[in-house]
Amino acid sequence: MADRGRGYREHGKGYPIVLSESTYVNVPGQDSTVSVANETGGWGRWGSRDFAASLHLGRNVLAIAALTVLSIACQVRWGTIPDTSWLITVCERILSGERLYTQIYETNPPFSVWLYLPPVAAARLLGIAPEVLVQAWTYLAALVGLSFSGVIVKRAGFAEAASLFALAPAFYAMLVIFPGNAFSEREHIGIALFMPLLALHAWRARRDATAQPGLGLAALAGLSGSVLLLIKPYYAIMVLAPALLVAARRCSLKSVFAPEHWVIGGVCIAYFGAVTLIHPEFLRDVYPLMADVYAKVSVFLPIVIVYGFTWGFLVFLTWWLWPAGRFPELAAVALTASVAGMFPLFYQAKGWAYHAYPAIFCAVAAILCLLALPRIEQQQPRLLSFVTAPSRAWALAGVAIAFLPYWSTQKPDPALVAAIRAATDRPTVALISPDISSGHPLNRMIDGQFVSTHVSDWLGAFSLRLSQQAVLSGDTAEATRYQAIMVRYAESKREEFERLRADVIIFKKNNTNWTSQLTERFGFDAILARYHVLAEDGALRIYLRDDYVRPGPLTVGRLTSASSPASASD
């Protein structure tokens, strides 16, 4: 190694530095530090690039396989998350003949349901728990997105392609381990399939590109990227912002009208037409109510505290790693998408971890792209003279901090699940709670049949809250209007409970503002009087109908739904 360093000094006046264990680089005539993150330089000793590439491929395959196994083990902590569990239930009810938005009131556009229909339908055909195939569906999306991105990066001829290939397991870990309690969320799957479009934007941003993307490749990237927009339309800003960056970089608006954007536009128009024809109820009934009630209950300070500072630290790391005097296209596009991804987070204003995932993922992706980049590092300014740790250590610290909101779990208490399963057999289940996590995935873990039309009582609870806020602000008309929405919902819920007589009622204990309205004004005290408390924990109380008779002992080997692939296999 030392001999190689001396050899480089003889050819110029610069100052060589070792960044990797195998590569020295010198820039003649420049009084700056030069470093190259070249993961493949040392393979020259084998005398064969093909041999090196095959070893890298084998290493990546083994690493990705190991990460998949680790991820499956980690999912035992989180189980199937509430949103995914509910959407699986919605898919099953649709496959059984119920109609979306009339018999099942889902707050999201139809694609959120359609996204999970293939694995749930396949699970029904195969006779296995749908949670298993939904998890597999998510891993497939991660592999497809990562592999397709790699194809685009390789064809584009980026200088850091070899280093990025070596970092493929790190990207995969961000897709299958980092999501934590957001694993299998719609945004999780969407951002995995969004990666190829970002890589294509970076290719188009290159001024020195020897070739441009082909029409087929662009169309596939557009089709893949459109999934995120079909999930939630306001993620279109994550397409527009990188497209404008490319246009500014190339000093031309031609890239804005690239084939991939026409494909995205066509897919979105076709989707809107399909929703209009198949589910006009969503546009006519659900969306106006969502805009009037759901969107007006928001939080901002927790978003700033939990995600804003973390995201700011990741952006700071990108600035610290940014090579002076250069424009790293991949990192620039990822960072632009991350900035754009913060707008949907604040627009939704709910503070849930999966809402922040697109922005956080793209920020970490920008850092990984910078770590892979052959770059010229100028001397650190005095402001950062205290920064002595390696760049990779700081990047790891940033990822660890960003992961904290994804560590918490909403998986129900196993003792509560065991108590319900011991007393029931495939019970019908209803819910009194404005929180989706109160009933899901608990309903599926007890092998229940969720019979309520609504996923939770968000509509009644939110309307009540908005009515009370209007009273405090002196807006009598708004208070009366929201009170009427709350009353209609509560009365329809009471009628549904009396008609369906669910075997099990899941009751959230710490939301007295809403539950007291139901029991004191709408007769739910009389409904609950026909039930007795079966079990409870710190958050939930489980009621079992007094005249419930368990059909019989559990059938040995009977297939049941499960909260994770591991418990499903058990």
mmCIF file of C-alpha atoms in Angstrom, residues 98-110 114 274-290:
data_model
loop_
_atom_site.group_PDB
_atom_site.id
_atom_site.type_symbol
_atom_site.label_atom_id
_atom_site.label_comp_id
_atom_site.label_asym_id
_atom_site.label_seq_id
_atom_site.Cartn_x
_atom_site.Cartn_y
_atom_site.Cartn_z
ATOM 1 C CA GLU A 98 -69.534 -6.921 -0.012
ATOM 2 C CA ARG A 99 -69.303 -3.558 -1.767
ATOM 3 C CA LEU A 100 -66.630 -1.004 -1.005
ATOM 4 C CA TYR A 101 -67.821 2.417 0.270
ATOM 5 C CA THR A 102 -71.364 1.189 0.942
ATOM 6 C CA GLN A 103 -71.087 -1.952 3.056
ATOM 7 C CA ILE A 104 -67.451 -1.210 3.923
ATOM 8 C CA TYR A 105 -66.572 2.424 4.620
ATOM 9 C CA GLU A 106 -62.904 2.879 3.707
ATOM 10 C CA THR A 107 -61.418 6.362 3.970
ATOM 11 C CA ASN A 108 -58.778 5.920 1.265
ATOM 12 C CA PRO A 109 -59.169 5.837 -2.529
ATOM 13 C CA PRO A 110 -59.780 2.406 -4.097
ATOM 14 C CA TRP A 114 -56.613 -2.851 -4.896
ATOM 15 C CA ALA A 274 -61.950 3.772 -13.228
ATOM 16 C CA VAL A 275 -62.799 5.251 -9.819
ATOM 17 C CA THR A 276 -65.556 7.358 -11.390
ATOM 18 C CA LEU A 277 -67.101 4.323 -13.080
ATOM 19 C CA ILE A 278 -66.547 1.623 -10.454
ATOM 20 C CA HIS A 279 -66.780 3.563 -7.193
ATOM 21 C CA PRO A 280 -68.589 6.868 -7.748
ATOM 22 C CA GLU A 281 -69.471 6.774 -4.035
ATOM 23 C CA PHE A 282 -65.909 7.671 -3.144
ATOM 24 C CA LEU A 283 -65.927 10.943 -5.070
ATOM 25 C CA ARG A 284 -69.553 11.725 -4.234
ATOM 26 C CA ASP A 285 -69.772 10.759 -0.558
ATOM 27 C CA VAL A 286 -66.451 9.788 1.001
ATOM 28 C CA TYR A 287 -64.037 12.406 -0.298
ATOM 29 C CA PRO A 288 -66.158 15.461 0.631
ATOM 30 C CA LEU A 289 -66.555 14.102 4.166
ATOM 31 C CA MET A 290 -62.824 13.396 4.404
#
